[in-house]
Structures are given as structure tokens and as C-alpha cells.
JSON list of C-alpha atoms in Angstrom, two decimals:
[
{"chain": "K", "resi": 508, "resn": "MET", "atom": "CA", "xyz": [82.39, 106.14, 124.40]},
{"chain": "K", "resi": 509, "resn": "ASN", "atom": "CA", "xyz": [80.13, 103.36, 122.88]},
{"chain": "K", "resi": 510, "resn": "ARG", "atom": "CA", "xyz": [76.56, 103.53, 121.82]},
{"chain": "K", "resi": 511, "resn": "LYS", "atom": "CA", "xyz": [75.06, 102.65, 125.22]},
{"chain": "K", "resi": 512, "resn": "ALA", "atom": "CA", "xyz": [76.84, 105.43, 126.79]},
{"chain": "K", "resi": 513, "resn": "LEU", "atom": "CA", "xyz": [75.61, 107.73, 123.97]},
{"chain": "K", "resi": 514, "resn": "PHE", "atom": "CA", "xyz": [72.21, 107.16, 124.57]},
{"chain": "K", "resi": 515, "resn": "VAL", "atom": "CA", "xyz": [72.55, 107.87, 128.24]},
{"chain": "K", "resi": 516, "resn": "LEU", "atom": "CA", "xyz": [74.37, 111.10, 127.29]},
{"chain": "K", "resi": 517, "resn": "GLN", "atom": "CA", "xyz": [71.43, 112.09, 124.67]},
{"chain": "K", "resi": 518, "resn": "GLY", "atom": "CA", "xyz": [68.91, 111.35, 127.37]},
{"chain": "K", "resi": 519, "resn": "GLN", "atom": "CA", "xyz": [70.45, 113.79, 129.85]},
{"chain": "K", "resi": 520, "resn": "ILE", "atom": "CA", "xyz": [71.06, 116.34, 127.23]},
{"chain": "K", "resi": 521, "resn": "LEU", "atom": "CA", "xyz": [67.23, 116.21, 126.25]},
{"chain": "K", "resi": 522, "resn": "LEU", "atom": "CA", "xyz": [66.43, 116.59, 130.12]},
{"chain": "K", "resi": 523, "resn": "ASN", "atom": "CA", "xyz": [68.65, 119.47, 130.46]},
{"chain": "K", "resi": 524, "resn": "PRO", "atom": "CA", "xyz": [70.14, 120.95, 127.28]},
{"chain": "K", "resi": 525, "resn": "LEU", "atom": "CA", "xyz": [72.35, 123.35, 129.18]},
{"chain": "K", "resi": 526, "resn": "ILE", "atom": "CA", "xyz": [74.25, 120.61, 131.20]},
{"chain": "K", "resi": 527, "resn": "SER", "atom": "CA", "xyz": [77.99, 120.85, 131.36]},
{"chain": "K", "resi": 528, "resn": "ILE", "atom": "CA", "xyz": [79.63, 117.81, 129.29]},
{"chain": "K", "resi": 529, "resn": "ASP", "atom": "CA", "xyz": [82.80, 117.48, 130.79]},
{"chain": "K", "resi": 530, "resn": "ASP", "atom": "CA", "xyz": [85.14, 114.34, 131.29]},
{"chain": "K", "resi": 531, "resn": "ALA", "atom": "CA", "xyz": [83.42, 113.55, 134.85]},
{"chain": "K", "resi": 532, "resn": "PHE", "atom": "CA", "xyz": [80.00, 113.75, 133.32]},
{"chain": "K", "resi": 533, "resn": "LEU", "atom": "CA", "xyz": [81.12, 111.44, 130.46]},
{"chain": "K", "resi": 534, "resn": "GLY", "atom": "CA", "xyz": [82.39, 109.07, 132.83]},
{"chain": "K", "resi": 535, "resn": "ILE", "atom": "CA", "xyz": [79.01, 108.96, 134.71]},
{"chain": "K", "resi": 536, "resn": "CYS", "atom": "CA", "xyz": [77.24, 108.20, 131.50]},
{"chain": "K", "resi": 537, "resn": "MET", "atom": "CA", "xyz": [79.60, 105.28, 130.83]},
{"chain": "K", "resi": 538, "resn": "PHE", "atom": "CA", "xyz": [79.21, 103.95, 134.55]},
{"chain": "K", "resi": 539, "resn": "LYS", "atom": "CA", "xyz": [75.39, 103.93, 133.77]},
{"chain": "K", "resi": 540, "resn": "ALA", "atom": "CA", "xyz": [76.05, 102.12, 130.52]},
{"chain": "K", "resi": 541, "resn": "GLY", "atom": "CA", "xyz": [78.13, 99.51, 132.85]},
{"chain": "K", "resi": 542, "resn": "LEU", "atom": "CA", "xyz": [81.37, 100.04, 130.94]},
{"chain": "K", "resi": 543, "resn": "GLU", "atom": "CA", "xyz": [83.56, 102.07, 132.96]},
{"chain": "K", "resi": 544, "resn": "ASP", "atom": "CA", "xyz": [85.82, 99.15, 134.10]},
{"chain": "K", "resi": 545, "resn": "ARG", "atom": "CA", "xyz": [86.49, 97.83, 130.82]},
{"chain": "K", "resi": 546, "resn": "LEU", "atom": "CA", "xyz": [86.64, 100.66, 128.35]},
{"chain": "K", "resi": 547, "resn": "PHE", "atom": "CA", "xyz": [90.12, 99.78, 127.04]},
{"chain": "K", "resi": 548, "resn": "ASN", "atom": "CA", "xyz": [88.97, 96.08, 126.45]},
{"chain": "K", "resi": 549, "resn": "ILE", "atom": "CA", "xyz": [86.22, 96.84, 124.07]},
{"chain": "K", "resi": 550, "resn": "PRO", "atom": "CA", "xyz": [87.38, 95.08, 120.71]},
{"chain": "K", "resi": 551, "resn": "GLU", "atom": "CA", "xyz": [85.34, 97.67, 118.49]},
{"chain": "K", "resi": 552, "resn": "MET", "atom": "CA", "xyz": [86.55, 100.78, 120.71]},
{"chain": "K", "resi": 553, "resn": "ILE", "atom": "CA", "xyz": [88.11, 103.11, 118.22]},
{"chain": "K", "resi": 554, "resn": "ILE", "atom": "CA", "xyz": [89.34, 106.78, 118.91]},
{"chain": "K", "resi": 555, "resn": "ALA", "atom": "CA", "xyz": [88.40, 108.90, 115.73]},
{"chain": "K", "resi": 556, "resn": "GLY", "atom": "CA", "xyz": [90.70, 111.95, 115.83]},
{"chain": "K", "resi": 557, "resn": "MET", "atom": "CA", "xyz": [93.88, 110.39, 116.98]},
{"chain": "K", "resi": 558, "resn": "GLU", "atom": "CA", "xyz": [94.76, 109.31, 113.45]},
{"chain": "K", "resi": 559, "resn": "LYS", "atom": "CA", "xyz": [93.53, 110.93, 110.33]},
{"chain": "K", "resi": 560, "resn": "TYR", "atom": "CA", "xyz": [93.35, 107.79, 108.41]},
{"chain": "K", "resi": 561, "resn": "ASN", "atom": "CA", "xyz": [92.79, 104.16, 109.52]},
{"chain": "K", "resi": 562, "resn": "GLU", "atom": "CA", "xyz": [92.32, 101.69, 106.77]},
{"chain": "K", "resi": 563, "resn": "LYS", "atom": "CA", "xyz": [90.29, 99.38, 109.15]},
{"chain": "K", "resi": 564, "resn": "SER", "atom": "CA", "xyz": [87.73, 101.93, 110.07]},
{"chain": "K", "resi": 565, "resn": "ASP", "atom": "CA", "xyz": [85.45, 104.37, 108.34]},
{"chain": "K", "resi": 566, "resn": "PHE", "atom": "CA", "xyz": [84.71, 107.22, 110.89]},
{"chain": "K", "resi": 567, "resn": "THR", "atom": "CA", "xyz": [81.94, 108.57, 108.36]},
{"chain": "K", "resi": 568, "resn": "ASN", "atom": "CA", "xyz": [79.76, 105.40, 108.42]},
{"chain": "K", "resi": 569, "resn": "LEU", "atom": "CA", "xyz": [77.05, 105.62, 110.66]},
{"chain": "K", "resi": 570, "resn": "CYS", "atom": "CA", "xyz": [76.90, 101.87, 111.26]},
{"chain": "K", "resi": 571, "resn": "ILE", "atom": "CA", "xyz": [80.27, 102.07, 112.48]},
{"chain": "K", "resi": 572, "resn": "ILE", "atom": "CA", "xyz": [80.00, 105.21, 114.32]},
{"chain": "K", "resi": 573, "resn": "ALA", "atom": "CA", "xyz": [77.04, 103.61, 116.39]},
{"chain": "K", "resi": 574, "resn": "ASN", "atom": "CA", "xyz": [79.14, 100.98, 117.86]},
{"chain": "K", "resi": 575, "resn": "ALA", "atom": "CA", "xyz": [82.08, 103.25, 118.52]},
{"chain": "K", "resi": 576, "resn": "LEU", "atom": "CA", "xyz": [81.75, 106.88, 119.02]},
{"chain": "K", "resi": 577, "resn": "SER", "atom": "CA", "xyz": [84.61, 109.15, 120.05]},
{"chain": "K", "resi": 578, "resn": "VAL", "atom": "CA", "xyz": [84.74, 112.00, 122.28]},
{"chain": "K", "resi": 579, "resn": "HIS", "atom": "CA", "xyz": [87.09, 113.59, 120.12]},
{"chain": "K", "resi": 580, "resn": "TYR", "atom": "CA", "xyz": [84.35, 114.67, 117.77]},
{"chain": "K", "resi": 581, "resn": "ALA", "atom": "CA", "xyz": [83.90, 118.32, 117.54]},
{"chain": "K", "resi": 582, "resn": "LYS", "atom": "CA", "xyz": [80.61, 119.87, 118.54]},
{"chain": "K", "resi": 583, "resn": "PHE", "atom": "CA", "xyz": [79.19, 120.22, 115.13]},
{"chain": "K", "resi": 584, "resn": "ASP", "atom": "CA", "xyz": [79.97, 116.66, 114.35]},
{"chain": "K", "resi": 585, "resn": "TYR", "atom": "CA", "xyz": [78.06, 115.51, 117.29]},
{"chain": "K", "resi": 586, "resn": "ARG", "atom": "CA", "xyz": [75.11, 117.42, 116.23]},
{"chain": "K", "resi": 587, "resn": "CYS", "atom": "CA", "xyz": [74.99, 115.80, 112.89]},
{"chain": "K", "resi": 588, "resn": "ILE", "atom": "CA", "xyz": [75.69, 112.19, 114.37]},
{"chain": "K", "resi": 589, "resn": "LEU", "atom": "CA", "xyz": [73.10, 112.33, 116.82]},
{"chain": "K", "resi": 590, "resn": "ASP", "atom": "CA", "xyz": [70.43, 113.06, 114.69]},
{"chain": "K", "resi": 591, "resn": "SER", "atom": "CA", "xyz": [71.43, 110.90, 111.91]},
{"chain": "K", "resi": 592, "resn": "LEU", "atom": "CA", "xyz": [72.12, 107.89, 114.49]},
{"chain": "K", "resi": 593, "resn": "TYR", "atom": "CA", "xyz": [68.53, 107.67, 115.82]},
{"chain": "K", "resi": 594, "resn": "LYS", "atom": "CA", "xyz": [67.07, 108.08, 112.16]},
{"chain": "K", "resi": 595, "resn": "ASN", "atom": "CA", "xyz": [69.26, 105.35, 110.49]},
{"chain": "K", "resi": 596, "resn": "SER", "atom": "CA", "xyz": [70.79, 103.18, 113.21]},
{"chain": "K", "resi": 597, "resn": "GLU", "atom": "CA", "xyz": [67.90, 100.59, 112.82]},
{"chain": "K", "resi": 598, "resn": "LYS", "atom": "CA", "xyz": [68.94, 99.94, 109.16]},
{"chain": "K", "resi": 599, "resn": "CYS", "atom": "CA", "xyz": [72.38, 99.08, 109.97]},
{"chain": "K", "resi": 600, "resn": "SER", "atom": "CA", "xyz": [71.38, 95.43, 110.60]},
{"chain": "K", "resi": 601, "resn": "VAL", "atom": "CA", "xyz": [70.09, 95.16, 107.03]},
{"chain": "K", "resi": 602, "resn": "ASN", "atom": "CA", "xyz": [72.33, 93.17, 104.91]},
{"chain": "K", "resi": 603, "resn": "GLY", "atom": "CA", "xyz": [73.82, 95.50, 102.31]},
{"chain": "K", "resi": 604, "resn": "TYR", "atom": "CA", "xyz": [72.77, 98.75, 103.57]},
{"chain": "K", "resi": 605, "resn": "VAL", "atom": "CA", "xyz": [74.13, 101.67, 101.89]},
{"chain": "K", "resi": 606, "resn": "GLU", "atom": "CA", "xyz": [74.96, 104.37, 104.24]},
{"chain": "K", "resi": 607, "resn": "ALA", "atom": "CA", "xyz": [74.70, 107.53, 101.95]},
{"chain": "K", "resi": 608, "resn": "GLU", "atom": "CA", "xyz": [75.01, 110.34, 104.53]},
{"chain": "K", "resi": 609, "resn": "GLU", "atom": "CA", "xyz": [78.14, 112.56, 104.70]},
{"chain": "K", "resi": 610, "resn": "CYS", "atom": "CA", "xyz": [77.99, 114.33, 108.03]},
{"chain": "K", "resi": 611, "resn": "PHE", "atom": "CA", "xyz": [81.65, 114.29, 108.54]},
{"chain": "K", "resi": 612, "resn": "TRP", "atom": "CA", "xyz": [83.37, 118.00, 108.44]},
{"chain": "K", "resi": 613, "resn": "ARG", "atom": "CA", "xyz": [85.89, 116.48, 106.00]},
{"chain": "K", "resi": 614, "resn": "TYR", "atom": "CA", "xyz": [83.01, 116.27, 103.35]},
{"chain": "K", "resi": 615, "resn": "TRP", "atom": "CA", "xyz": [81.87, 119.79, 103.62]},
{"chain": "K", "resi": 616, "resn": "PHE", "atom": "CA", "xyz": [82.56, 120.56, 100.18]},
{"chain": "K", "resi": 617, "resn": "LYS", "atom": "CA", "xyz": [80.03, 118.05, 98.89]},
{"chain": "K", "resi": 618, "resn": "LYS", "atom": "CA", "xyz": [77.07, 120.12, 100.42]},
{"chain": "K", "resi": 619, "resn": "PRO", "atom": "CA", "xyz": [75.83, 123.28, 98.81]},
{"chain": "K", "resi": 620, "resn": "LEU", "atom": "CA", "xyz": [78.51, 126.09, 99.06]},
{"chain": "K", "resi": 621, "resn": "SER", "atom": "CA", "xyz": [78.19, 129.66, 100.07]},
{"chain": "K", "resi": 622, "resn": "ALA", "atom": "CA", "xyz": [79.86, 132.65, 98.56]},
{"chain": "K", "resi": 623, "resn": "PRO", "atom": "CA", "xyz": [83.30, 133.77, 99.50]},
{"chain": "K", "resi": 624, "resn": "ILE", "atom": "CA", "xyz": [83.56, 135.68, 102.58]},
{"chain": "K", "resi": 625, "resn": "LEU", "atom": "CA", "xyz": [85.21, 139.14, 101.47]},
{"chain": "K", "resi": 626, "resn": "SER", "atom": "CA", "xyz": [84.57, 141.27, 104.56]},
{"chain": "K", "resi": 627, "resn": "GLY", "atom": "CA", "xyz": [83.97, 141.62, 108.13]},
{"chain": "K", "resi": 628, "resn": "SER", "atom": "CA", "xyz": [85.82, 139.39, 110.85]},
{"chain": "K", "resi": 629, "resn": "ASN", "atom": "CA", "xyz": [85.60, 136.32, 109.24]},
{"chain": "K", "resi": 630, "resn": "TYR", "atom": "CA", "xyz": [87.44, 137.87, 106.04]},
{"chain": "K", "resi": 631, "resn": "GLN", "atom": "CA", "xyz": [88.64, 134.93, 103.78]},
{"chain": "K", "resi": 632, "resn": "ARG", "atom": "CA", "xyz": [87.38, 132.09, 106.07]},
{"chain": "K", "resi": 633, "resn": "CYS", "atom": "CA", "xyz": [85.93, 128.93, 104.54]},
{"chain": "K", "resi": 634, "resn": "GLY", "atom": "CA", "xyz": [84.77, 125.58, 105.09]},
{"chain": "K", "resi": 635, "resn": "ALA", "atom": "CA", "xyz": [82.36, 123.80, 107.55]},
{"chain": "K", "resi": 636, "resn": "LEU", "atom": "CA", "xyz": [82.49, 126.31, 110.41]},
{"chain": "K", "resi": 637, "resn": "PHE", "atom": "CA", "xyz": [81.90, 129.01, 108.20]},
{"chain": "K", "resi": 638, "resn": "ASN", "atom": "CA", "xyz": [78.70, 128.17, 106.55]},
{"chain": "K", "resi": 639, "resn": "ASN", "atom": "CA", "xyz": [80.39, 126.17, 103.68]},
{"chain": "K", "resi": 640, "resn": "SER", "atom": "CA", "xyz": [81.96, 129.18, 102.26]},
{"chain": "K", "resi": 641, "resn": "ARG", "atom": "CA", "xyz": [84.23, 128.53, 99.41]},
{"chain": "K", "resi": 642, "resn": "CYS", "atom": "CA", "xyz": [87.39, 130.65, 98.68]},
{"chain": "K", "resi": 643, "resn": "SER", "atom": "CA", "xyz": [87.40, 133.11, 95.89]},
{"chain": "K", "resi": 644, "resn": "THR", "atom": "CA", "xyz": [88.98, 132.30, 92.65]},
{"chain": "K", "resi": 645, "resn": "ASN", "atom": "CA", "xyz": [89.20, 136.12, 91.57]},
{"chain": "K", "resi": 646, "resn": "GLU", "atom": "CA", "xyz": [92.91, 137.25, 92.29]},
{"chain": "K", "resi": 647, "resn": "ASP", "atom": "CA", "xyz": [91.77, 140.85, 93.15]},
{"chain": "K", "resi": 648, "resn": "ASP", "atom": "CA", "xyz": [90.13, 139.37, 96.02]},
{"chain": "K", "resi": 649, "resn": "TRP", "atom": "CA", "xyz": [93.17, 137.73, 97.54]},
{"chain": "K", "resi": 650, "resn": "LYS", "atom": "CA", "xyz": [95.07, 141.07, 97.70]},
{"chain": "K", "resi": 651, "resn": "VAL", "atom": "CA", "xyz": [92.57, 143.15, 99.94]},
{"chain": "K", "resi": 652, "resn": "GLN", "atom": "CA", "xyz": [94.75, 142.31, 103.10]},
{"chain": "K", "resi": 653, "resn": "LYS", "atom": "CA", "xyz": [98.06, 141.37, 103.91]},
{"chain": "K", "resi": 654, "resn": "PRO", "atom": "CA", "xyz": [99.27, 138.51, 103.55]},
{"chain": "K", "resi": 655, "resn": "ASN", "atom": "CA", "xyz": [97.65, 137.45, 100.30]},
{"chain": "K", "resi": 656, "resn": "ASN", "atom": "CA", "xyz": [95.01, 134.92, 100.31]},
{"chain": "K", "resi": 657, "resn": "GLY", "atom": "CA", "xyz": [94.32, 132.41, 97.81]},
{"chain": "K", "resi": 658, "resn": "PRO", "atom": "CA", "xyz": [92.08, 129.82, 96.17]},
{"chain": "K", "resi": 659, "resn": "CYS", "atom": "CA", "xyz": [92.71, 126.96, 98.58]},
{"chain": "K", "resi": 660, "resn": "CYS", "atom": "CA", "xyz": [90.77, 126.22, 101.90]},
{"chain": "K", "resi": 661, "resn": "SER", "atom": "CA", "xyz": [93.03, 124.88, 104.44]},
{"chain": "K", "resi": 662, "resn": "PRO", "atom": "CA", "xyz": [91.83, 122.38, 107.02]},
{"chain": "K", "resi": 663, "resn": "ASN", "atom": "CA", "xyz": [91.79, 125.18, 109.62]},
{"chain": "K", "resi": 664, "resn": "GLY", "atom": "CA", "xyz": [89.21, 127.04, 107.30]},
{"chain": "K", "resi": 665, "resn": "TYR", "atom": "CA", "xyz": [91.63, 129.72, 105.86]},
{"chain": "K", "resi": 666, "resn": "CYS", "atom": "CA", "xyz": [91.72, 130.95, 102.36]},
{"chain": "K", "resi": 667, "resn": "VAL", "atom": "CA", "xyz": [95.43, 130.50, 101.29]},
{"chain": "K", "resi": 668, "resn": "PRO", "atom": "CA", "xyz": [97.63, 130.43, 98.20]},
{"chain": "K", "resi": 669, "resn": "THR", "atom": "CA", "xyz": [97.77, 127.15, 96.56]},
{"chain": "K", "resi": 670, "resn": "THR", "atom": "CA", "xyz": [101.48, 126.88, 97.26]},
{"chain": "K", "resi": 671, "resn": "TRP", "atom": "CA", "xyz": [101.07, 127.03, 100.99]},
{"chain": "K", "resi": 672, "resn": "ASP", "atom": "CA", "xyz": [98.85, 124.56, 102.35]},
{"chain": "K", "resi": 673, "resn": "CYS", "atom": "CA", "xyz": [97.17, 122.94, 99.22]},
{"chain": "K", "resi": 674, "resn": "THR", "atom": "CA", "xyz": [99.72, 119.99, 99.58]},
{"chain": "K", "resi": 675, "resn": "CYS", "atom": "CA", "xyz": [98.03, 118.75, 102.65]},
{"chain": "K", "resi": 676, "resn": "ASN", "atom": "CA", "xyz": [95.33, 116.23, 103.27]},
{"chain": "K", "resi": 677, "resn": "ASP", "atom": "CA", "xyz": [91.77, 117.79, 103.67]},
{"chain": "K", "resi": 678, "resn": "CYS", "atom": "CA", "xyz": [92.41, 120.90, 101.56]},
{"chain": "K", "resi": 679, "resn": "VAL", "atom": "CA", "xyz": [89.92, 121.97, 98.97]},
{"chain": "K", "resi": 680, "resn": "ASP", "atom": "CA", "xyz": [91.54, 123.76, 96.08]},
{"chain": "K", "resi": 681, "resn": "PHE", "atom": "CA", "xyz": [89.18, 125.98, 94.30]},
{"chain": "K", "resi": 682, "resn": "GLY", "atom": "CA", "xyz": [91.86, 127.29, 92.10]},
{"chain": "K", "resi": 683, "resn": "GLU", "atom": "CA", "xyz": [92.23, 124.01, 90.24]},
{"chain": "K", "resi": 684, "resn": "LEU", "atom": "CA", "xyz": [88.63, 123.08, 91.05]},
{"chain": "K", "resi": 685, "resn": "THR", "atom": "CA", "xyz": [89.51, 119.81, 92.57]},
{"chain": "K", "resi": 686, "resn": "ARG", "atom": "CA", "xyz": [90.45, 118.50, 95.82]},
{"chain": "K", "resi": 687, "resn": "CYS", "atom": "CA", "xyz": [94.28, 118.59, 96.61]},
{"chain": "K", "resi": 688, "resn": "ARG", "atom": "CA", "xyz": [96.52, 116.19, 94.64]},
{"chain": "K", "resi": 689, "resn": "SER", "atom": "CA", "xyz": [98.01, 114.74, 97.71]},
{"chain": "K", "resi": 690, "resn": "LYS", "atom": "CA", "xyz": [94.59, 113.72, 98.97]},
{"chain": "K", "resi": 691, "resn": "LEU", "atom": "CA", "xyz": [93.80, 112.04, 95.81]},
{"chain": "K", "resi": 692, "resn": "ASN", "atom": "CA", "xyz": [97.13, 110.46, 95.72]},
{"chain": "K", "resi": 693, "resn": "TYR", "atom": "CA", "xyz": [96.61, 109.29, 99.25]},
{"chain": "K", "resi": 694, "resn": "LEU", "atom": "CA", "xyz": [93.32, 107.51, 98.22]},
{"chain": "K", "resi": 695, "resn": "LYS", "atom": "CA", "xyz": [94.64, 105.96, 95.13]},
{"chain": "K", "resi": 696, "resn": "LYS", "atom": "CA", "xyz": [97.63, 104.77, 97.12]},
{"chain": "K", "resi": 697, "resn": "ASN", "atom": "CA", "xyz": [95.36, 103.06, 99.86]},
{"chain": "K", "resi": 698, "resn": "LYS", "atom": "CA", "xyz": [92.56, 102.17, 97.34]},
{"chain": "K", "resi": 699, "resn": "ILE", "atom": "CA", "xyz": [90.32, 104.17, 99.59]},
{"chain": "K", "resi": 700, "resn": "GLN", "atom": "CA", "xyz": [87.04, 105.11, 97.81]},
{"chain": "K", "resi": 701, "resn": "THR", "atom": "CA", "xyz": [85.39, 108.70, 97.94]},
{"chain": "K", "resi": 702, "resn": "LYS", "atom": "CA", "xyz": [82.12, 107.19, 97.10]},
{"chain": "K", "resi": 703, "resn": "THR", "atom": "CA", "xyz": [79.43, 105.87, 99.39]},
{"chain": "K", "resi": 704, "resn": "ARG", "atom": "CA", "xyz": [80.64, 102.65, 101.35]},
{"chain": "K", "resi": 705, "resn": "LEU", "atom": "CA", "xyz": [78.79, 99.27, 101.61]},
{"chain": "K", "resi": 706, "resn": "THR", "atom": "CA", "xyz": [78.41, 98.14, 105.21]},
{"chain": "K", "resi": 707, "resn": "ASN", "atom": "CA", "xyz": [78.10, 94.54, 104.69]},
{"chain": "K", "resi": 708, "resn": "THR", "atom": "CA", "xyz": [80.93, 91.93, 104.71]},
{"chain": "K", "resi": 709, "resn": "ASN", "atom": "CA", "xyz": [81.12, 92.00, 100.90]},
{"chain": "K", "resi": 710, "resn": "GLN", "atom": "CA", "xyz": [82.22, 95.54, 100.91]},
{"chain": "K", "resi": 711, "resn": "GLU", "atom": "CA", "xyz": [85.23, 94.64, 98.78]},
{"chain": "K", "resi": 712, "resn": "LYS", "atom": "CA", "xyz": [83.29, 92.62, 96.34]},
{"chain": "K", "resi": 713, "resn": "ASN", "atom": "CA", "xyz": [80.65, 94.81, 95.62]},
{"chain": "K", "resi": 714, "resn": "ALA", "atom": "CA", "xyz": [83.17, 98.16, 95.75]},
{"chain": "K", "resi": 715, "resn": "VAL", "atom": "CA", "xyz": [83.21, 100.29, 92.74]},
{"chain": "K", "resi": 716, "resn": "PRO", "atom": "CA", "xyz": [86.70, 99.82, 91.04]},
{"chain": "K", "resi": 717, "resn": "LEU", "atom": "CA", "xyz": [88.83, 102.74, 91.91]},
{"chain": "K", "resi": 718, "resn": "SER", "atom": "CA", "xyz": [89.44, 103.26, 88.28]},
{"chain": "K", "resi": 719, "resn": "LYS", "atom": "CA", "xyz": [85.84, 104.07, 87.68]},
{"chain": "K", "resi": 720, "resn": "LEU", "atom": "CA", "xyz": [85.94, 106.66, 90.45]},
{"chain": "K", "resi": 721, "resn": "THR", "atom": "CA", "xyz": [86.54, 110.38, 90.06]},
{"chain": "K", "resi": 722, "resn": "PRO", "atom": "CA", "xyz": [87.78, 113.31, 92.20]},
{"chain": "K", "resi": 723, "resn": "ALA", "atom": "CA", "xyz": [85.11, 115.93, 93.47]},
{"chain": "K", "resi": 724, "resn": "VAL", "atom": "CA", "xyz": [85.30, 118.46, 90.90]},
{"chain": "K", "resi": 725, "resn": "PHE", "atom": "CA", "xyz": [84.12, 121.90, 91.24]},
{"chain": "K", "resi": 726, "resn": "THR", "atom": "CA", "xyz": [83.11, 123.80, 88.07]},
{"chain": "K", "resi": 727, "resn": "GLU", "atom": "CA", "xyz": [82.17, 127.60, 87.68]},
{"chain": "K", "resi": 728, "resn": "GLU", "atom": "CA", "xyz": [78.80, 126.39, 86.84]},
{"chain": "K", "resi": 729, "resn": "SER", "atom": "CA", "xyz": [78.16, 124.17, 89.74]},
{"chain": "K", "resi": 730, "resn": "ILE", "atom": "CA", "xyz": [79.54, 126.92, 92.06]},
{"chain": "K", "resi": 731, "resn": "LYS", "atom": "CA", "xyz": [77.04, 129.43, 90.76]},
{"chain": "K", "resi": 732, "resn": "ASN", "atom": "CA", "xyz": [73.96, 127.18, 91.35]},
{"chain": "K", "resi": 733, "resn": "THR", "atom": "CA", "xyz": [75.09, 126.29, 95.09]}
]
């Protein structure tokens, strides 16, 4: 759904917060926006969620999201995107505007972290859906239940042994206090920056050289201060 359809949808939500948002309702919003017959002919239209990575698109950049929101975002992403879009969308036309907000669930580890969940129904869960809870680095905490847990937060929000899931993208390895090696290798190979992106046409010219970037590093001190 594009930006016009989003505003129609947001207007309906404000009128009736309990409204059921299904495919039919989204279709009505797009109909009101006048785009129902040419959805697949819109050059800017992107489908975030179908592919994890796309070198031509930055799904965390508000100025791009504003033009091409996708129905594949999860509910917590929508809350973040809607608020940020209304507050910052007018800045997208400013040449050189730097969009510094990191709403996307993939960057949950850059926000203040909560203590590991060591009891209850969410035992050893982690990540954006679990109050940004980190995984414990204490081996004794991993052995409370079977199978054993570990220091790596998987994309599905489980604390698992590093050898299980921390070779995948979007994992956060608290055992080594860095993001997964495979994720970093992917970023280096494709020259994708992990810092704030510039939204103007001189992005590559003004970009920080990859050699000067550092991975997101967790230290015991920084974890204690979150």
C-alpha cells in the first residue's frame, strides 16, 4: 500500500480503533486513494518482507517507507512507522536530510536492553517482541530447562546455543558480544552500511567508508547500563 492509502487507513483507525483490518478493508483504503487498478504498475512499489535484503531499497528509511509501505510489516512495526511517518515525513524533501530513527525490528538490539527472562512462560525469550530482552551469558542459566539455551538471540526470539542459529542473518550473539559473523560478512560483501543513511542522491558520495564502520558491539558495561 502506498502513502495515500496509508493515510486513508490511518484516518479510519482514528475514527474506530477497533476496526478489523483485513484484505478487504485494505482494498477499500486503496480504492479511496484511487490506486486499486494500478497497484502493480507503480514503479516505487516494493514488497518488504518478501526478500530480507534488497540493495536498491532500504526498508528502515522513513523517506522510502513513506512512498511504499508494505502490508507485510508486523503490527509492532506499523505502530512505530505510523508515528514516525507523521512526525518526520515533511523532512523527506529536504536535500541531505539524514533519517536517524531505527524503528525496524531488525535493529532492536540498538535500543536499551532488558535483563534476560529466566522464569515464567517466556523463559529464555528475547528480542523486540519480548521487551528487548537480551540473552544471558551465564552458562548456568542455559541449563535450567532442556534442551539447553544459549547466548544467541535467534530471529524468532529464542536464546539458543551459538552453534545452532547464530550463523544466520538477524541473530544477535551476546556470547561474543557482537552481531553474527555471517551478518557482518553479508554487510561487507554487499557494501551495506550499518550506520545512518543519507536520503539524497549523493548517498554514495557522502557515505562513510565501510572500512571505518564497526559492528554493533555489546560490552558487559554497556549491558549493565541498559
